Short mmCIF file of C-alpha atoms in Angstrom, two decimals:
data_model
loop_
_atom_site.label_atom_id
_atom_site.label_comp_id
_atom_site.label_asym_id
_atom_site.label_seq_id
_atom_site.Cartn_x
_atom_site.Cartn_y
_atom_site.Cartn_z
CA UNK A 15 14.21 86.36 181.91
CA UNK A 16 10.45 85.54 181.92
CA UNK A 17 9.16 82.75 179.19
CA UNK A 18 7.24 84.51 176.58
CA UNK A 19 3.22 83.80 176.81
CA UNK A 20 1.77 81.75 173.06
CA UNK A 21 0.03 84.92 172.64
CA UNK A 22 3.35 86.70 171.94
CA UNK A 23 5.44 84.02 170.70
CA UNK A 24 3.67 83.62 167.12
CA UNK A 25 1.42 81.21 166.35
CA UNK A 26 2.13 77.89 165.38
CA UNK A 27 0.69 77.88 162.47
CA UNK A 28 3.16 80.36 161.01
CA UNK A 29 5.68 78.04 161.13
CA UNK A 30 7.43 77.07 157.80
CA UNK A 31 5.33 73.76 156.51
CA UNK A 32 7.90 71.01 155.97
CA UNK A 33 7.09 68.25 153.52
CA UNK A 34 6.96 64.85 154.91
CA UNK A 35 9.75 62.94 154.95
CA UNK A 36 12.00 65.95 155.55
CA UNK A 37 15.53 65.00 157.28
CA UNK A 38 15.76 68.48 159.20
CA UNK A 39 14.90 66.71 162.58
CA UNK A 40 18.08 64.98 164.11
CA UNK A 41 16.16 62.20 165.46
CA UNK A 42 14.47 61.08 162.11
CA UNK A 43 18.29 61.87 160.54
CA UNK A 44 18.90 59.41 157.55
CA UNK A 45 23.13 60.10 158.54
CA UNK A 46 22.02 58.56 162.18
CA UNK A 47 20.04 55.79 160.46
CA UNK A 48 22.22 54.98 158.18
CA UNK A 49 25.32 54.59 160.86
CA UNK A 50 22.88 52.19 163.00
CA UNK A 51 22.63 49.94 160.00
CA UNK A 52 26.48 49.89 159.01
CA UNK A 53 26.88 48.64 162.51
CA UNK A 54 23.95 46.40 163.06
CA UNK A 55 25.45 44.78 159.23
CA UNK A 56 28.70 44.56 160.62
CA UNK A 57 27.71 42.68 163.71
CA UNK A 58 25.92 40.25 161.44
CA UNK A 59 28.53 40.59 159.66
CA UNK A 60 31.02 39.19 162.03
CA UNK A 61 28.10 36.28 163.29
CA UNK A 62 27.56 35.35 159.68
CA UNK A 63 31.66 35.02 159.04
CA UNK A 64 31.82 32.47 162.36
CA UNK A 65 29.27 30.37 160.13
CA UNK A 66 30.42 30.59 156.90
CA UNK A 67 27.91 32.36 155.23
CA UNK A 68 29.35 35.90 155.13
CA UNK A 69 30.89 36.28 151.73
CA UNK A 70 27.16 34.86 150.10
CA UNK A 71 25.05 37.14 152.24
CA UNK A 72 27.30 40.55 151.82
CA UNK A 73 29.87 40.34 149.05
CA UNK A 74 29.34 41.00 145.71
CA UNK A 75 31.23 39.17 143.52
CA UNK A 76 30.50 37.48 139.94
CA UNK A 77 28.59 36.26 138.16
CA UNK A 78 25.96 39.07 139.71
CA UNK A 79 23.22 36.35 139.12
CA UNK A 80 24.24 34.03 141.53
CA UNK A 81 23.83 36.41 145.10
CA UNK A 82 21.55 39.38 143.71
CA UNK A 83 20.85 40.33 146.73
CA UNK A 84 24.39 40.74 147.43
CA UNK A 85 23.86 44.35 145.06
CA UNK A 86 21.97 45.82 148.34
CA UNK A 87 23.60 44.43 150.93
CA UNK A 88 27.23 45.35 149.97
CA UNK A 89 26.45 48.81 150.16
CA UNK A 90 26.28 48.15 153.61
CA UNK A 91 28.84 46.24 154.76
CA UNK A 92 32.50 46.66 155.43
CA UNK A 93 35.79 44.73 155.28
CA UNK A 94 37.08 45.51 158.55
CA UNK A 95 36.72 48.24 161.58
CA UNK A 96 38.82 50.26 159.94
CA UNK A 97 36.84 50.20 156.57
CA UNK A 98 33.94 51.50 158.63
CA UNK A 99 35.05 54.08 160.37
CA UNK A 100 36.47 55.79 157.25
CA UNK A 101 33.31 55.51 155.35
CA UNK A 102 31.04 56.69 158.24
CA UNK A 103 33.18 59.59 159.02
CA UNK A 104 32.96 60.45 155.30
CA UNK A 105 29.25 60.04 155.24
CA UNK A 106 28.95 62.63 158.21
CA UNK A 107 30.99 64.81 156.46
CA UNK A 108 29.73 64.67 153.27
CA UNK A 109 25.89 63.67 153.92
CA UNK A 110 24.95 65.60 156.15
CA UNK A 111 24.34 69.06 154.29
CA UNK A 112 22.71 66.84 151.44
CA UNK A 113 20.48 65.00 153.96
CA UNK A 114 19.58 68.36 155.29
CA UNK A 115 17.84 69.62 152.26
CA UNK A 116 16.15 66.53 151.00
CA UNK A 117 13.97 64.14 152.68
CA UNK A 118 14.45 60.66 154.15
CA UNK A 119 13.00 58.46 151.44
CA UNK A 120 14.86 60.25 148.53
CA UNK A 121 18.59 60.20 150.72
CA UNK A 122 17.79 56.36 151.16
CA UNK A 123 17.19 56.19 147.51
CA UNK A 124 20.03 57.70 146.48
CA UNK A 125 22.78 56.21 148.28
CA UNK A 126 21.55 52.69 147.67
CA UNK A 127 20.93 53.37 143.94
CA UNK A 128 24.29 55.18 143.75
CA UNK A 129 25.76 52.62 145.90
CA UNK A 130 24.53 49.63 144.03
CA UNK A 131 24.90 50.91 140.80
CA UNK A 132 28.93 51.72 142.18
CA UNK A 133 29.47 48.23 143.13
CA UNK A 134 28.34 46.48 139.95
CA UNK A 135 30.22 48.79 138.10
CA UNK A 136 33.42 47.86 139.48
CA UNK A 137 32.57 44.26 138.58
CA UNK A 138 31.50 44.59 135.07
CA UNK A 139 34.27 47.29 134.06
CA UNK A 140 37.17 45.39 135.27
CA UNK A 141 35.79 42.34 134.21
CA UNK A 142 35.34 43.96 130.92
CA UNK A 143 38.80 45.27 130.79
CA UNK A 144 40.47 42.47 131.95
CA UNK A 145 38.89 40.25 128.91
CA UNK A 146 41.30 42.80 126.62
CA UNK A 147 44.61 41.53 125.50
CA UNK A 148 46.09 45.09 125.58
CA UNK A 149 44.81 45.98 129.01
CA UNK A 150 46.39 44.47 132.06
CA UNK A 151 43.98 44.96 134.25
CA UNK A 152 42.89 42.21 136.64
CA UNK A 153 38.70 41.43 137.44
CA UNK A 154 37.55 42.37 140.67
CA UNK A 155 36.57 39.01 142.54
CA UNK A 156 34.50 40.84 145.08
CA UNK A 157 33.40 44.02 146.54
CA UNK A 158 32.00 45.73 149.45
CA UNK A 159 31.47 48.55 151.10
CA UNK A 160 29.47 52.15 151.35
CA UNK A 161 32.56 54.30 149.50
CA UNK A 162 30.72 54.77 146.08
CA UNK A 163 27.72 55.49 147.50
CA UNK A 164 29.52 58.08 149.79
CA UNK A 165 30.89 59.50 146.83
CA UNK A 166 27.99 60.27 145.22
CA UNK A 167 27.10 62.48 147.97
CA UNK A 168 30.72 64.08 147.71
CA UNK A 169 29.76 64.63 144.05
CA UNK A 170 26.22 65.61 144.87
CA UNK A 171 27.44 67.98 147.23
CA UNK A 172 29.66 69.69 145.09
CA UNK A 173 27.44 70.11 142.07
CA UNK A 174 24.43 71.47 143.64
CA UNK A 175 26.32 73.89 145.75
CA UNK A 176 25.14 77.54 145.30
CA UNK A 177 28.47 78.72 143.76
CA UNK A 178 27.98 76.02 141.06
CA UNK A 179 24.38 77.25 140.56
CA UNK A 180 25.75 80.63 140.32
CA UNK A 181 27.72 79.92 138.01
CA UNK A 182 25.74 77.99 135.52
CA UNK A 183 23.41 80.91 135.66
CA UNK A 184 25.66 83.46 134.55
CA UNK A 185 27.64 81.14 132.08
CA UNK A 186 25.66 79.11 129.43
CA UNK A 187 27.97 75.58 129.12
CA UNK A 188 26.58 72.97 126.33
CA UNK A 189 25.66 69.67 128.02
CA UNK A 190 28.54 67.63 126.41
CA UNK A 191 30.41 70.25 128.19
CA UNK A 192 29.58 69.58 131.58
CA UNK A 193 29.55 66.12 131.15
CA UNK A 194 33.24 66.14 129.95
CA UNK A 195 34.28 68.36 132.96
CA UNK A 196 32.68 66.11 135.29
CA UNK A 197 34.12 62.99 133.36
CA UNK A 198 37.98 65.05 134.35
CA UNK A 199 36.84 65.53 137.72
CA UNK A 200 35.64 61.95 138.87
CA UNK A 201 38.71 60.84 136.99
CA UNK A 202 40.97 63.17 139.12
CA UNK A 203 39.00 62.63 142.37
CA UNK A 204 39.45 58.67 142.08
CA UNK A 205 42.85 58.63 141.18
CA UNK A 206 43.58 61.16 144.06
CA UNK A 207 42.13 58.07 146.39
CA UNK A 208 44.24 55.38 144.45
CA UNK A 209 45.54 52.61 146.95
CA UNK A 210 45.81 48.76 146.65
CA UNK A 211 42.74 47.16 146.98
CA UNK A 212 40.35 50.09 146.71
CA UNK A 213 37.66 49.54 144.13
CA UNK A 214 38.42 52.84 141.57
CA UNK A 215 35.94 52.35 139.37
CA UNK A 216 33.36 51.93 142.21
CA UNK A 217 34.57 55.32 143.32
CA UNK A 218 34.53 57.08 139.84
CA UNK A 219 31.17 55.68 139.47
CA UNK A 220 29.50 57.24 142.33
CA UNK A 221 31.20 60.18 142.22
CA UNK A 222 30.17 60.64 138.55
CA UNK A 223 26.64 59.80 139.27
CA UNK A 224 26.95 62.39 142.62
CA UNK A 225 27.77 65.18 140.27
CA UNK A 226 25.13 64.71 137.60
CA UNK A 227 22.25 64.22 139.93
CA UNK A 228 23.63 67.38 141.89
CA UNK A 229 23.68 69.36 138.70
CA UNK A 230 20.02 68.10 137.97
CA UNK A 231 18.78 68.97 141.36
CA UNK A 232 17.57 65.26 142.01
CA UNK A 233 17.31 65.37 145.78
CA UNK A 234 15.76 68.86 145.85
CA UNK A 235 12.21 68.77 147.67
CA UNK A 236 11.18 72.21 147.45
CA UNK A 237 10.57 74.88 144.63
CA UNK A 238 14.14 74.72 143.10
CA UNK A 239 14.05 71.08 141.87
CA UNK A 240 14.77 71.01 138.23
CA UNK A 241 13.20 68.74 136.58
CA UNK A 242 41.25 39.94 145.70
CA UNK A 243 38.55 41.72 147.70
CA UNK A 244 38.71 45.42 146.77
CA UNK A 245 36.87 47.43 149.13
CA UNK A 246 34.51 50.67 148.27
#
């Protein structure tokens, strides 16, 4: 088949304009960038562990004021190759559809903020519950991993899809009912992932944040915008 001439294939100016920072191009995908960051951080973890400095650089632990940078760095760190692999697979599955519908900057910001809040909540909530005499909860000694951020992507994906939008447009649901449903759904998903050594509070927080952000269309860039170590 002969190649069509430029005059017959259409004008370049007729192509749909892309918003600056769009993540629709594979070579600039935030998913690939995050996977690269995961691997680089994992290598740095191995080096700093040999030097005895890994915990102070990448492990989020109480009191939070001691090493505040770990609120950020712990989101991209992992407790072993299996932990890295599982989070990477989940990132690709849940993150790719979200990344294609938003910009790189918004995606990275959402991932970091959700992951950081999930990790901090794991430390603060378990610490607060452990101080209550009627609750048998051990405080979290340390946490690291991207699972909180990955759960946020899953929550966003579920709450922002076309089916949920169509349902919300037909039935007028009060805000408090939506929040109650989100809380129950987050609890169910969190309990379904319950395993020893897993940061359940971080999973719950991340998924809930994702549901709320997805319902609000927080990452939408087009016209649809609606103004014991535990592993995360």
